mmCIF file of C-alpha atoms and ligand atoms in Angstrom:
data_model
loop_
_atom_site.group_PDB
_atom_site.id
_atom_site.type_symbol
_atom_site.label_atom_id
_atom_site.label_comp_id
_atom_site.label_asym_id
_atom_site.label_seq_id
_atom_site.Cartn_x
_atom_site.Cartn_y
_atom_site.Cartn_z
ATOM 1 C CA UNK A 1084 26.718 -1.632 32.955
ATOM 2 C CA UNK A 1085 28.776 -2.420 29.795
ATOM 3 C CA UNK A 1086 30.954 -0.100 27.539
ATOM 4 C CA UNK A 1087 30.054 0.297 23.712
ATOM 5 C CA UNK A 1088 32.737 2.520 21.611
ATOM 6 C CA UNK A 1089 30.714 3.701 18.249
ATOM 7 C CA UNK A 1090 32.808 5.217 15.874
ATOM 8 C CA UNK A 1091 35.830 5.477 18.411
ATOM 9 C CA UNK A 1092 33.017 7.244 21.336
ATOM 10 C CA UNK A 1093 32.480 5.486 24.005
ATOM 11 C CA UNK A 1094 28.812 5.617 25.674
ATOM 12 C CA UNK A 1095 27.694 3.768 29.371
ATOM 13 C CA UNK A 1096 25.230 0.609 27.975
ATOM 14 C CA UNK A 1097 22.320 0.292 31.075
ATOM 15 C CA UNK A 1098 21.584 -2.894 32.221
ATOM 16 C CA UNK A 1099 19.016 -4.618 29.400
ATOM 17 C CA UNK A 1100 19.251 -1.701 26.965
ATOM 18 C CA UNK A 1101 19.921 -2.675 23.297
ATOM 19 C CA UNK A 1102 23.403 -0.751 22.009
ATOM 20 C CA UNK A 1103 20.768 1.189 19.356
ATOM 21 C CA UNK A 1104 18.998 1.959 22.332
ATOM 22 C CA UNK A 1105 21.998 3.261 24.149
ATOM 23 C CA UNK A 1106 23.394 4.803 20.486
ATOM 24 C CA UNK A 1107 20.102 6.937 20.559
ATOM 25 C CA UNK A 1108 19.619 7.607 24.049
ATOM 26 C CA UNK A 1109 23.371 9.883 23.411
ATOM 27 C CA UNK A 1110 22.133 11.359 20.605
ATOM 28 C CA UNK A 1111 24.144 9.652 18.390
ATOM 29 C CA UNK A 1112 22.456 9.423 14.622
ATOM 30 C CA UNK A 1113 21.689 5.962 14.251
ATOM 31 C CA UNK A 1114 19.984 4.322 11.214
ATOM 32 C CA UNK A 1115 16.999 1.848 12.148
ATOM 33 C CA UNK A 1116 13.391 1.272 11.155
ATOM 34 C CA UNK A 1117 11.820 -1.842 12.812
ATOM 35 C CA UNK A 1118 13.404 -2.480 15.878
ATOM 36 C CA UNK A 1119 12.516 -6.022 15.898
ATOM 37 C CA UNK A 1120 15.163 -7.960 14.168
ATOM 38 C CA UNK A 1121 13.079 -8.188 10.850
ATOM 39 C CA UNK A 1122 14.396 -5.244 8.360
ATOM 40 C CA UNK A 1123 18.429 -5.684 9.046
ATOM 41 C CA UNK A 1124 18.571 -1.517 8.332
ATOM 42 C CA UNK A 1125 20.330 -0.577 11.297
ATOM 43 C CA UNK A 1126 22.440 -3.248 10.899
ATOM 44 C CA UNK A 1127 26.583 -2.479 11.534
ATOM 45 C CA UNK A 1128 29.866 -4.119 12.377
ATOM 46 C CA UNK A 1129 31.711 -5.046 15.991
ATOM 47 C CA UNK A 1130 35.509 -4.695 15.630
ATOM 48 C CA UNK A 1131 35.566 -5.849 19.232
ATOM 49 C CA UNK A 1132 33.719 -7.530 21.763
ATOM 50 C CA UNK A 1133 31.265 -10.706 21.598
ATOM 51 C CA UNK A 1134 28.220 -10.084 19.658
ATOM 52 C CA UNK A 1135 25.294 -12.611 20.757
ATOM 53 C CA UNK A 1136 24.099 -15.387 18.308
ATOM 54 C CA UNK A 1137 20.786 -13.888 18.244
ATOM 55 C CA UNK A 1138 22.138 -10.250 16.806
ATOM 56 C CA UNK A 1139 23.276 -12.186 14.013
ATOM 57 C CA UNK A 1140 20.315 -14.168 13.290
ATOM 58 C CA UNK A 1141 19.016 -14.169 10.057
ATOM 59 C CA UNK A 1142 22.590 -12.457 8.318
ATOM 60 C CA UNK A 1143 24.504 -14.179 5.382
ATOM 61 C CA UNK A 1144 27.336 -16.371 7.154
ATOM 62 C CA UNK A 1145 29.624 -13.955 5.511
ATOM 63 C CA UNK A 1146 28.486 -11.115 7.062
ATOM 64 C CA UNK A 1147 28.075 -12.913 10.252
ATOM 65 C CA UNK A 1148 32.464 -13.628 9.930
ATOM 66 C CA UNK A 1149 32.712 -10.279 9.263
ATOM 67 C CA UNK A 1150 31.228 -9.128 12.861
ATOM 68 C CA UNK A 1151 28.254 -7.632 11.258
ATOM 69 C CA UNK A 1152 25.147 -7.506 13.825
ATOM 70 C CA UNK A 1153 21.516 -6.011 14.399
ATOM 71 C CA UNK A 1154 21.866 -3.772 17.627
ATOM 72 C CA UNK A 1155 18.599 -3.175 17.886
ATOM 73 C CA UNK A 1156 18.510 -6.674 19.156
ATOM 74 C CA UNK A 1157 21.875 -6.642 20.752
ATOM 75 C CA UNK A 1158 22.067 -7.222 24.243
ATOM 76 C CA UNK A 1159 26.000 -8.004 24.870
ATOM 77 C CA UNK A 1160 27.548 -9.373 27.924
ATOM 78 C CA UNK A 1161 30.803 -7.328 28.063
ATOM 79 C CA UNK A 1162 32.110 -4.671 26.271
ATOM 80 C CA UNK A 1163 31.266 -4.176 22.548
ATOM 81 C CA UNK A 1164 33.001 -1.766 19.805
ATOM 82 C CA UNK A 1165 31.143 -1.310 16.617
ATOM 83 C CA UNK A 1166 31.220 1.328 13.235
ATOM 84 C CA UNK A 1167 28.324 1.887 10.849
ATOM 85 C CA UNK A 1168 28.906 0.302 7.426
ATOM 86 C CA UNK A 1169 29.512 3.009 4.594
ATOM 87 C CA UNK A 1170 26.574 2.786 1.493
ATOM 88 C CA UNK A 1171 29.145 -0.146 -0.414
ATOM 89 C CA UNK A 1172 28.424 -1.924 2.902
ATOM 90 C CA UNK A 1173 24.972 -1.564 3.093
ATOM 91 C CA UNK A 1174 24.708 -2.357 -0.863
ATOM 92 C CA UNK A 1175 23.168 0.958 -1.261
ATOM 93 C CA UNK A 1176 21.926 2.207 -4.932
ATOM 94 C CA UNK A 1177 19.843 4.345 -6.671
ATOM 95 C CA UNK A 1178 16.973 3.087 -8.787
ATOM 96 C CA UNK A 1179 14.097 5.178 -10.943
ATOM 97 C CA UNK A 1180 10.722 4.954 -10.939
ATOM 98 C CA UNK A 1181 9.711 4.053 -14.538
ATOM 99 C CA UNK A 1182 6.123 3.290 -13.624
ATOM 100 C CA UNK A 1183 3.651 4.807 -11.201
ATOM 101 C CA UNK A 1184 -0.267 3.500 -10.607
ATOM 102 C CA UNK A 1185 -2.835 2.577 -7.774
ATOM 103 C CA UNK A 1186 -3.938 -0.847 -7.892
ATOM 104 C CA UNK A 1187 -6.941 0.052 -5.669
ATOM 105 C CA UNK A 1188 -7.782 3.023 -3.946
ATOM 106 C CA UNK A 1189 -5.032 2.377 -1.121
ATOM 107 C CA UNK A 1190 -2.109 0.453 -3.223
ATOM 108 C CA UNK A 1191 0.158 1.446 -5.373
ATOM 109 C CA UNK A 1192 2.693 -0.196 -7.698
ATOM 110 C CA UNK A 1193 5.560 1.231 -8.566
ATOM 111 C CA UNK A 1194 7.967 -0.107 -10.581
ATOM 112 C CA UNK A 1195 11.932 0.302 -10.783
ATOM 113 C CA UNK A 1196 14.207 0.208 -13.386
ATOM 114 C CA UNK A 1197 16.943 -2.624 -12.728
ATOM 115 C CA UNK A 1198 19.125 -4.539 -14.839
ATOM 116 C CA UNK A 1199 20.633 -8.065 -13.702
ATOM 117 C CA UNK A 1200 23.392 -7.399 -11.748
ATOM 118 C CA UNK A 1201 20.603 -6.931 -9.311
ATOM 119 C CA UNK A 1202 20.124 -10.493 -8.032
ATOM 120 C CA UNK A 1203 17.504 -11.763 -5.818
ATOM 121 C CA UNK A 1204 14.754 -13.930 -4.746
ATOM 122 C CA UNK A 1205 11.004 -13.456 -5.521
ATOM 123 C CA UNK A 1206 9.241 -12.541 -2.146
ATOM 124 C CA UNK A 1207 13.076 -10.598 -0.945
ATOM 125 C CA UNK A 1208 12.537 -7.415 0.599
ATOM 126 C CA UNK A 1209 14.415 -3.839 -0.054
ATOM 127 C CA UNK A 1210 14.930 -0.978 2.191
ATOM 128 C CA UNK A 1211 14.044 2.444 0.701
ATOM 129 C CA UNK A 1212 15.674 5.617 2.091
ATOM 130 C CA UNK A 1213 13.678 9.160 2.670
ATOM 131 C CA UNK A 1214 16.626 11.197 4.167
ATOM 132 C CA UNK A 1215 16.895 9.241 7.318
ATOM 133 C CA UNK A 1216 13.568 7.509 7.058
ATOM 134 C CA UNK A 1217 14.241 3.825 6.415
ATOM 135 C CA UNK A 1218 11.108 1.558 4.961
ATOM 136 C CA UNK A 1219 11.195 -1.883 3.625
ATOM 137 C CA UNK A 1220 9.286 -3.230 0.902
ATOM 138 C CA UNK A 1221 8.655 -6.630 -0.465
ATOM 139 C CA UNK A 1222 9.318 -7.594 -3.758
ATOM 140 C CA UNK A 1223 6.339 -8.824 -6.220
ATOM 141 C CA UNK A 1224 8.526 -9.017 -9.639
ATOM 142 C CA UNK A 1225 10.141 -11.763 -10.742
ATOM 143 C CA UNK A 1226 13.877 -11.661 -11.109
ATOM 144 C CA UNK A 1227 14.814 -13.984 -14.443
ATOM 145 C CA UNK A 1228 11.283 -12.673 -16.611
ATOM 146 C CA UNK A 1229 10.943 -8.958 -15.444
ATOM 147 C CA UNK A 1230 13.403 -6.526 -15.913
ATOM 148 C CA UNK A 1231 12.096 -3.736 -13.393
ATOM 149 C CA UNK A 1232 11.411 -4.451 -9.604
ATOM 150 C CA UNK A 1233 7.716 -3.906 -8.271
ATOM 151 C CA UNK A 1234 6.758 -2.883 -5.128
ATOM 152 C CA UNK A 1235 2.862 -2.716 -3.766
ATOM 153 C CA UNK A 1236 2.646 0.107 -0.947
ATOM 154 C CA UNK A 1237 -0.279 0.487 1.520
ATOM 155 C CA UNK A 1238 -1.126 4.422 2.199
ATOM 156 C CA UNK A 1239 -0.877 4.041 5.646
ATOM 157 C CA UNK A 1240 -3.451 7.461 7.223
ATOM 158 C CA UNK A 1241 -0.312 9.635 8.492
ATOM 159 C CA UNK A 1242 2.208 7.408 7.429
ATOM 160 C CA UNK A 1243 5.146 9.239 6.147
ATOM 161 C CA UNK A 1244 7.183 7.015 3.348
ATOM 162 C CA UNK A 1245 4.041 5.784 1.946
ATOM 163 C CA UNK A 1246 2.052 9.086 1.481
ATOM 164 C CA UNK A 1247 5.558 10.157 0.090
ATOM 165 C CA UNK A 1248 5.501 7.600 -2.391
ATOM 166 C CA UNK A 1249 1.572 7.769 -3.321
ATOM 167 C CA UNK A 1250 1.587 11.559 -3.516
ATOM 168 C CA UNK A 1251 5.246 13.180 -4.352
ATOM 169 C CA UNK A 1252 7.272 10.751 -6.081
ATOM 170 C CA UNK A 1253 6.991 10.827 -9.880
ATOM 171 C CA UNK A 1254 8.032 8.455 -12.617
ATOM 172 C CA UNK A 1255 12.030 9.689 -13.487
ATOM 173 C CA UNK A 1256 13.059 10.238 -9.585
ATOM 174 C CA UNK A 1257 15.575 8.503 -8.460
ATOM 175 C CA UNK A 1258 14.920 5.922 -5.330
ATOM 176 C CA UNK A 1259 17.628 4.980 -2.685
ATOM 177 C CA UNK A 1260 17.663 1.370 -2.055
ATOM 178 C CA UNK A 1261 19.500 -1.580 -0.264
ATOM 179 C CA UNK A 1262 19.281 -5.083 -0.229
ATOM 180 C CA UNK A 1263 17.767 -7.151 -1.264
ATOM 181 C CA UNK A 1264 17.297 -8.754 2.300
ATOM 182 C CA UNK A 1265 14.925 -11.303 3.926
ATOM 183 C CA UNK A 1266 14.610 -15.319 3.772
ATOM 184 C CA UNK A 1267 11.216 -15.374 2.636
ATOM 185 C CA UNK A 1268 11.416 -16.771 -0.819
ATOM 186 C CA UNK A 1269 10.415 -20.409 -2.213
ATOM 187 C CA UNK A 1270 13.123 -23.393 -2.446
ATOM 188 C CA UNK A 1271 12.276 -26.869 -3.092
ATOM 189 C CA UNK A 1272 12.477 -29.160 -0.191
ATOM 190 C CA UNK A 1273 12.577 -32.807 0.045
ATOM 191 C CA UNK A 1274 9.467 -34.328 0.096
ATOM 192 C CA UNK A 1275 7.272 -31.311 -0.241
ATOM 193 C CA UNK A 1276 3.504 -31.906 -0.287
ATOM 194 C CA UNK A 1277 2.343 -28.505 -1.254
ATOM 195 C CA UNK A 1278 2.493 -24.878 -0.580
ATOM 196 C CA UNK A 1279 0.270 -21.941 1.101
ATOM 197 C CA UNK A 1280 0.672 -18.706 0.813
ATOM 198 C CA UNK A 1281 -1.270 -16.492 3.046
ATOM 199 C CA UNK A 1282 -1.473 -12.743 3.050
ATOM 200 C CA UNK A 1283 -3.469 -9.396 3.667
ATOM 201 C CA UNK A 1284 -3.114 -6.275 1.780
ATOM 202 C CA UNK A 1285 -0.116 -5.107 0.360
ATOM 203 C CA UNK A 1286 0.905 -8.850 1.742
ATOM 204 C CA UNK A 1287 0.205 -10.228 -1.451
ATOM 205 C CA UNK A 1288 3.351 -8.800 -3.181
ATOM 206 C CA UNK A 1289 5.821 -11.322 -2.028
ATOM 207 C CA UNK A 1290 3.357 -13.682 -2.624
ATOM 208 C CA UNK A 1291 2.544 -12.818 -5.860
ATOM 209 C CA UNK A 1292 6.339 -13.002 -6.894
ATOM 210 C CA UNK A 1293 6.708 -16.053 -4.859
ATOM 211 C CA UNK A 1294 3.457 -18.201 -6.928
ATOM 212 C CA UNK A 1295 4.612 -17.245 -9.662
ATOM 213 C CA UNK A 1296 7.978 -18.413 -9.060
ATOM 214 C CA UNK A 1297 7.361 -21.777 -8.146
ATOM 215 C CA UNK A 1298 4.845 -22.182 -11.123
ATOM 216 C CA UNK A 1299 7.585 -21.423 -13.638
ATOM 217 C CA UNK A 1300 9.937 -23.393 -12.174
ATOM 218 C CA UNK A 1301 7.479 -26.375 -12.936
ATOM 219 C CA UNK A 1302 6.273 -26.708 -9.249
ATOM 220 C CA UNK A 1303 4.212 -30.020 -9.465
ATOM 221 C CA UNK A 1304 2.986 -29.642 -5.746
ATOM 222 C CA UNK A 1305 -0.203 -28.151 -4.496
ATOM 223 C CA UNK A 1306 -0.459 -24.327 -4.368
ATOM 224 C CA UNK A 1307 -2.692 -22.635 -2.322
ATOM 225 C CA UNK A 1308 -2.792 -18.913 -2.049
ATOM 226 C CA UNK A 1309 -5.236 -16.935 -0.070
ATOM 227 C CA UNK A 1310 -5.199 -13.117 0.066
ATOM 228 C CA UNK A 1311 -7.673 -11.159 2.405
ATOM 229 C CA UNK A 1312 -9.113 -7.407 2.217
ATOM 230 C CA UNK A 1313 -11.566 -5.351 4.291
ATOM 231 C CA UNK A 1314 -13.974 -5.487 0.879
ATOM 232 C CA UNK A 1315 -13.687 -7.073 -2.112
ATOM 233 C CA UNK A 1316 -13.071 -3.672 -3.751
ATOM 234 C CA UNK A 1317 -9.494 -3.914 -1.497
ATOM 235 C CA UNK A 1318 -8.206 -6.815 -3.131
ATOM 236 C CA UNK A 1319 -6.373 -6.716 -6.213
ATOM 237 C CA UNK A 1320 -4.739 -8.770 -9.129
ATOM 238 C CA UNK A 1321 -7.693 -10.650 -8.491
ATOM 239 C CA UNK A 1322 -8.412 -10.880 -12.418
ATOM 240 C CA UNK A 1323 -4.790 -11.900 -12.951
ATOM 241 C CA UNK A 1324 -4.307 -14.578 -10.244
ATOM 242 C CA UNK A 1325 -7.685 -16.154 -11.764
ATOM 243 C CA UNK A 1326 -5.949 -16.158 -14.997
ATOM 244 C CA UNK A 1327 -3.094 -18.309 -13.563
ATOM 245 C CA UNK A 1328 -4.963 -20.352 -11.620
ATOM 246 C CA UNK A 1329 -6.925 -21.326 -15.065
ATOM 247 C CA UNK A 1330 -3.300 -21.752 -16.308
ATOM 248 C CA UNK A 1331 -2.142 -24.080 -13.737
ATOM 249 C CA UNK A 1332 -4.119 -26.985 -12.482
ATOM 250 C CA UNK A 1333 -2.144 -27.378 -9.117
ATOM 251 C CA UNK A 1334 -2.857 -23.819 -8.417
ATOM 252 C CA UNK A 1335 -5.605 -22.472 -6.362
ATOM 253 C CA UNK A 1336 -6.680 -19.300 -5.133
ATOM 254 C CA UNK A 1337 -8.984 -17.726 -2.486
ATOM 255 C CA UNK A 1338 -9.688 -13.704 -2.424
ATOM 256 C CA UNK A 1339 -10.849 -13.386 1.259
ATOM 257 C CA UNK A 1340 -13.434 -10.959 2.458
ATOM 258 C CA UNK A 1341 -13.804 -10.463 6.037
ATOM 259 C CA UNK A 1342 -16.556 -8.053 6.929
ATOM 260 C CA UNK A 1343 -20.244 -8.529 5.834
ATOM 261 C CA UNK A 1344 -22.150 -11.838 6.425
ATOM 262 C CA UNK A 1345 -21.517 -13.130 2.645
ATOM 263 C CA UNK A 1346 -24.918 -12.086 1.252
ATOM 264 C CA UNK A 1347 -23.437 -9.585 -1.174
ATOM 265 C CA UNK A 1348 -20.500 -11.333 -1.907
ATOM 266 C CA UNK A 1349 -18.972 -11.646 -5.430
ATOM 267 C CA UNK A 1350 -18.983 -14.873 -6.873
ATOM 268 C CA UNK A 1351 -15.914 -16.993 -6.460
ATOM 269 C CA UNK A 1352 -15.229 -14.966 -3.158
ATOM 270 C CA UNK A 1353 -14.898 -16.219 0.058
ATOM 271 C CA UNK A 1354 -16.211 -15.055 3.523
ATOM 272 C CA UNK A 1355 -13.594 -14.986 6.264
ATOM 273 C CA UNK A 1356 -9.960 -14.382 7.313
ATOM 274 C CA UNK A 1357 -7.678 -15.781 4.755
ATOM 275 C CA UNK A 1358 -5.816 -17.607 7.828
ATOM 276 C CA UNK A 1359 -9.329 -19.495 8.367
ATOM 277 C CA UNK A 1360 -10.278 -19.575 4.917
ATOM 278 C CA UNK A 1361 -6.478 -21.581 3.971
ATOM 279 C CA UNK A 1362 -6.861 -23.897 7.300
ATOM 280 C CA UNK A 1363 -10.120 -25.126 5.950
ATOM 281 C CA UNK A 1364 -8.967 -25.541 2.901
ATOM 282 C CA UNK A 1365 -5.702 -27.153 4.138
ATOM 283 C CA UNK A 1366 -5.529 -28.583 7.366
ATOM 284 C CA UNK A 1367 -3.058 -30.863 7.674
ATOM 285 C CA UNK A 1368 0.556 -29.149 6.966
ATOM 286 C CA UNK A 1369 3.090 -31.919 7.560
ATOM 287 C CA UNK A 1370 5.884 -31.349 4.641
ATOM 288 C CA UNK A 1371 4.074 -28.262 3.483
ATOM 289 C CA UNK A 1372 6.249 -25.186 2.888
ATOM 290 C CA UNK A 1373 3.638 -22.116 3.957
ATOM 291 C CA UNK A 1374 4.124 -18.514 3.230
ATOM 292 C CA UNK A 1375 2.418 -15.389 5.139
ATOM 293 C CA UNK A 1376 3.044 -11.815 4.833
ATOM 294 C CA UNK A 1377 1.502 -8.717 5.731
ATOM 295 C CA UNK A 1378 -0.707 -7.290 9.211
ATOM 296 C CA UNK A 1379 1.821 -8.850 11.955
ATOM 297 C CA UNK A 1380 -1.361 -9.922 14.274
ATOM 298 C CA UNK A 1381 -2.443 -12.402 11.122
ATOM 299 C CA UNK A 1382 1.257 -13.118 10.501
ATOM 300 C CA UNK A 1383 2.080 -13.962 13.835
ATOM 301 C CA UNK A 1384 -0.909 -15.438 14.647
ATOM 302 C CA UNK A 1385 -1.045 -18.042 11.706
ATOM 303 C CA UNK A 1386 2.823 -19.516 12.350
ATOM 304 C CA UNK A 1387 1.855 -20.519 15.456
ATOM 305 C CA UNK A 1388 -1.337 -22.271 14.242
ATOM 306 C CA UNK A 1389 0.594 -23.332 11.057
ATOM 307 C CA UNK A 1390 3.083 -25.269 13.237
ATOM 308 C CA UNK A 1391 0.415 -26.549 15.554
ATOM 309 C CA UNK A 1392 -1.169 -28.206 12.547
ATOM 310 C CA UNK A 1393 2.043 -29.997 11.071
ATOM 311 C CA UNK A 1394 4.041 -27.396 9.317
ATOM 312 C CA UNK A 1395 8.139 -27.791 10.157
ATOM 313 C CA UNK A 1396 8.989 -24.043 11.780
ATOM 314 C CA UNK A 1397 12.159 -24.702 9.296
ATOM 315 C CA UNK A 1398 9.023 -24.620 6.535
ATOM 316 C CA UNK A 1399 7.146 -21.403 7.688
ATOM 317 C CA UNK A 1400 8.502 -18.410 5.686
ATOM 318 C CA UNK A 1401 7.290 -15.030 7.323
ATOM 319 C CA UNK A 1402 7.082 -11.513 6.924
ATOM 320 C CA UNK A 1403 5.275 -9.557 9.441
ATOM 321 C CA UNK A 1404 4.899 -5.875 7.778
ATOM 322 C CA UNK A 1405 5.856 -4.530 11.353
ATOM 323 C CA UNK A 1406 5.682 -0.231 11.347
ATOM 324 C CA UNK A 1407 8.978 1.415 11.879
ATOM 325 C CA UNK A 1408 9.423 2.323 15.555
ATOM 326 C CA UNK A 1409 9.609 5.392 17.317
ATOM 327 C CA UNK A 1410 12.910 7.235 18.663
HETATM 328 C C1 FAD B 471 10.078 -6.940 6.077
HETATM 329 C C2 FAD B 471 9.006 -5.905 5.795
HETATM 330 C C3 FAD B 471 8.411 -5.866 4.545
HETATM 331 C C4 FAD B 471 7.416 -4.911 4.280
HETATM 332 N N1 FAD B 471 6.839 -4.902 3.043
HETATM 333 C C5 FAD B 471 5.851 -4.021 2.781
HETATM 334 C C6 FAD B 471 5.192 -4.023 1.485
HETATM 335 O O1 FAD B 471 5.537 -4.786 0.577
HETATM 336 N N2 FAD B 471 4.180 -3.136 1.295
HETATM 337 C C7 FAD B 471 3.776 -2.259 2.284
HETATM 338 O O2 FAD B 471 2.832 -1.492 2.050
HETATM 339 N N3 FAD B 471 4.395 -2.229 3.510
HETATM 340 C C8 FAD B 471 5.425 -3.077 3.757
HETATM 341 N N4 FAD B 471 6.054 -3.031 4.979
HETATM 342 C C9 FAD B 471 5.698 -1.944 5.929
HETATM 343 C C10 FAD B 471 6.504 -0.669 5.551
HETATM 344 O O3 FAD B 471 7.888 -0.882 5.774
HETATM 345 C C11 FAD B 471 6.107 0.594 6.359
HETATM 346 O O4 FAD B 471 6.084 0.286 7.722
HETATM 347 C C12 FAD B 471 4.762 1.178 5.928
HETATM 348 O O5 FAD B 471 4.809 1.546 4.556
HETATM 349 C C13 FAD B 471 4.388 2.415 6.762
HETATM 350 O O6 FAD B 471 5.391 3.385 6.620
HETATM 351 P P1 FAD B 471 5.028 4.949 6.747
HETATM 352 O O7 FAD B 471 6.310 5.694 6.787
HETATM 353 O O8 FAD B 471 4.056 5.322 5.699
HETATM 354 O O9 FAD B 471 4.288 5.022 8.137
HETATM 355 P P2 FAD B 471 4.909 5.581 9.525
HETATM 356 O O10 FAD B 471 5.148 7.043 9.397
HETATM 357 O O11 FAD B 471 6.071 4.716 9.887
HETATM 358 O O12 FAD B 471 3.717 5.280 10.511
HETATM 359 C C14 FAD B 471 2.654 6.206 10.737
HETATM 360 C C15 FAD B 471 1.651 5.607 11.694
HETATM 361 O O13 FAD B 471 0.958 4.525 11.056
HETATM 362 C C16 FAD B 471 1.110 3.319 11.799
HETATM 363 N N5 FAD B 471 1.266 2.261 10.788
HETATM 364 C C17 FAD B 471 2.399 1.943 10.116
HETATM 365 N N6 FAD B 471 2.152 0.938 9.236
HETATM 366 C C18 FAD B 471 0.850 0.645 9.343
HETATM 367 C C19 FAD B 471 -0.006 -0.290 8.690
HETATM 368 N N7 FAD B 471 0.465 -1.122 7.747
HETATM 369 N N8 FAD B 471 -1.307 -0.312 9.041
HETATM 370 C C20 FAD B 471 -1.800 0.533 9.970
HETATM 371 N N9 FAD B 471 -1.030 1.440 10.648
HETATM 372 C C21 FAD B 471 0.265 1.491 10.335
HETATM 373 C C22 FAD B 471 2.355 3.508 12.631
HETATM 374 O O14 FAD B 471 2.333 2.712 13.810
HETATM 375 C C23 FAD B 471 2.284 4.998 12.944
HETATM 376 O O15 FAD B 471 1.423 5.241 14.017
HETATM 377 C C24 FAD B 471 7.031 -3.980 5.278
HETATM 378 C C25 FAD B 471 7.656 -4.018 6.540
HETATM 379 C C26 FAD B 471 8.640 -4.956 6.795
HETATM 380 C C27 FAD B 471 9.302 -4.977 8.163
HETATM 381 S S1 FES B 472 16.504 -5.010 12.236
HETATM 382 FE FE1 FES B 472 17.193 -3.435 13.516
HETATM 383 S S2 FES B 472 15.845 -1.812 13.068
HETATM 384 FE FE2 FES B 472 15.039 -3.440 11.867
#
């Protein structure tokens, strides 16, 4: 058993319990969402003690100097003492909704008002705050062209944040908000043959922010994107990614249907996973950069193939949309 003093309390950590584990096991009011490592919202600082390398993973270096940590992947060997960071820590604001509509009948875009001391990457996500509900969100705008964030939210059947957004929040409330956070944005490597972008549902809003992103920064390379739904009816910004692949002749994409047996199919649709769909499209990935977001089955799933068929891990940007976790 180890010691960990929160906020100058000091609470017994059981052997291979994480210190949020241990925080919320005593009751004490800890903010967290996924529990895996991936959303960086219960994220705080050590002021003593050594925090392990894998706590840290994914942090800026200079928050990693700082002793900031994820302890709901923290698994210390001694003794730890950590306090929460305040809202300036967290880089928490508010934002309004300036624009409100469904996309299909289970998305919705909303859009925020931001100006552009907001900096980040296409395909970044945020964490939104419902009292002490945290959610993260991927970003589909574009920072230099688009002066409003947008967001593409699933209504998830008893899903709290996103039944919140689709049915009670109106155009003019204010939204609390940090970040932006994540690594899952495009950068030109050496070399690079191409990219693929892979996604279901909602999934397609970093990707839609990412595309776009390379394509006006005059990607030359190969650009596959493949984005899969139930039914055709539960894709979307089908009509506009047409439109830029018409624009761009290095740009390809494949709406994915993957129920049915094809004989109804829309024209210019394709029958399958979009994991399946872009490895037959693509199979060879050495010095590809590929991109996947959305169900974490299909996300986890296609890294592991993506790698097994060339792909550099270094090159395999991911974002499972894991559900917050349970107290
Ligand atoms: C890095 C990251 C980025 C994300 N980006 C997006 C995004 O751009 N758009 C988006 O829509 N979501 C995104 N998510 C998921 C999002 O954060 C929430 O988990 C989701 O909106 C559900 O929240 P909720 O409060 O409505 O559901 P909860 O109240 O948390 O869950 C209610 C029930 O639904 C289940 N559940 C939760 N999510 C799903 C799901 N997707 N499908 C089926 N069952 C589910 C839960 O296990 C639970 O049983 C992202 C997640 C992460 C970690
Ligand atoms: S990173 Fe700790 S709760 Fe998501």
């Amino acid at each position: 058993m180890t010691k960990i003093v929160y906020q100058g309390r000091s609470y017994e950590r059981r052997d291979d319990e994480t210190v949020l584990r241990c925080l919320l096991r005593n009751d004490v009011r800890a903010p967290y969402s996924c529990e895996s490592g991936a959303c960086q919202s219960c994220t705080m600082q050590a002021t003593k003690g050594v925090i392990p390398s894998s706590a840290q993973e994914d942090l800026k270096e200079t928050q990693k100097v700082l002793g900031y940590f994820k302890p709901c992947v923290c698994k210390p060997e001694g003794d730890l003492e950590v306090v929460a960071l305040d809202d300036a820590h967290q880089q928490k604001q508010q934002l309004t909704v300036v624009e409100k509509s469904f996309l299909n009948d289970e998305i919705l875009r909303l859009r925020l008002s931001c100006d552009e001391s907001f900096k980040y990457h296409a395909g970044q996500f945020i964490n939104l705050f419902k009292d002490d509900l945290i959610r993260s969100y991927s970003l589909a705008s574009l920072p230099d062209s688009e002066s409003m964030l947008e967001l593409h939210i699933k209504r998830v059947p008893m899903g709290v944040v996103s039944n919140w957004l689709c049915d009670d929040v109106q155009v003019g409330d204010p939204l609390s908000v940090a970040g932006p956070l994540g690594e899952c944005f495009y950068h030109e490597t050496e070399n690079e043959e191409g990219l693929l972008a892979v996604g279901t549902g909602s999934g397609l809003a970093p990707l839609w922010g990412i595309v776009r992103d390379a394509l006006t920064h005059d990607c030359d390379k190969t650009i596959i994107l493949c984005h899969g739904g139930v039914t055709p009816e539960l894709l979307y910004y089908v009509d506009e990614l047409r439109e830029l692949e018409g624009a761009h002749d290095n740009f390809t994409y494949y709406p994915c249907v993957s129920t049915g047996d094809g004989s109804d199919l829309p024209d210019g649709f394709s029958l399958g996973f979009p994991n399946d769909v872009a490895f037959s499209k693509q199979p060879v990935l050495s010095k590809w950069q590929v991109f996947l977001c959305g169900h974490p089955d299909m996300v986890n799933n296609t890294k592991r193939k993506a790698f097994l068929m060339g792909a550099a891990l270094k090159d395999i940007h991911a974002d499972p949309f894991l559900a917050a976790s349970r107290a």
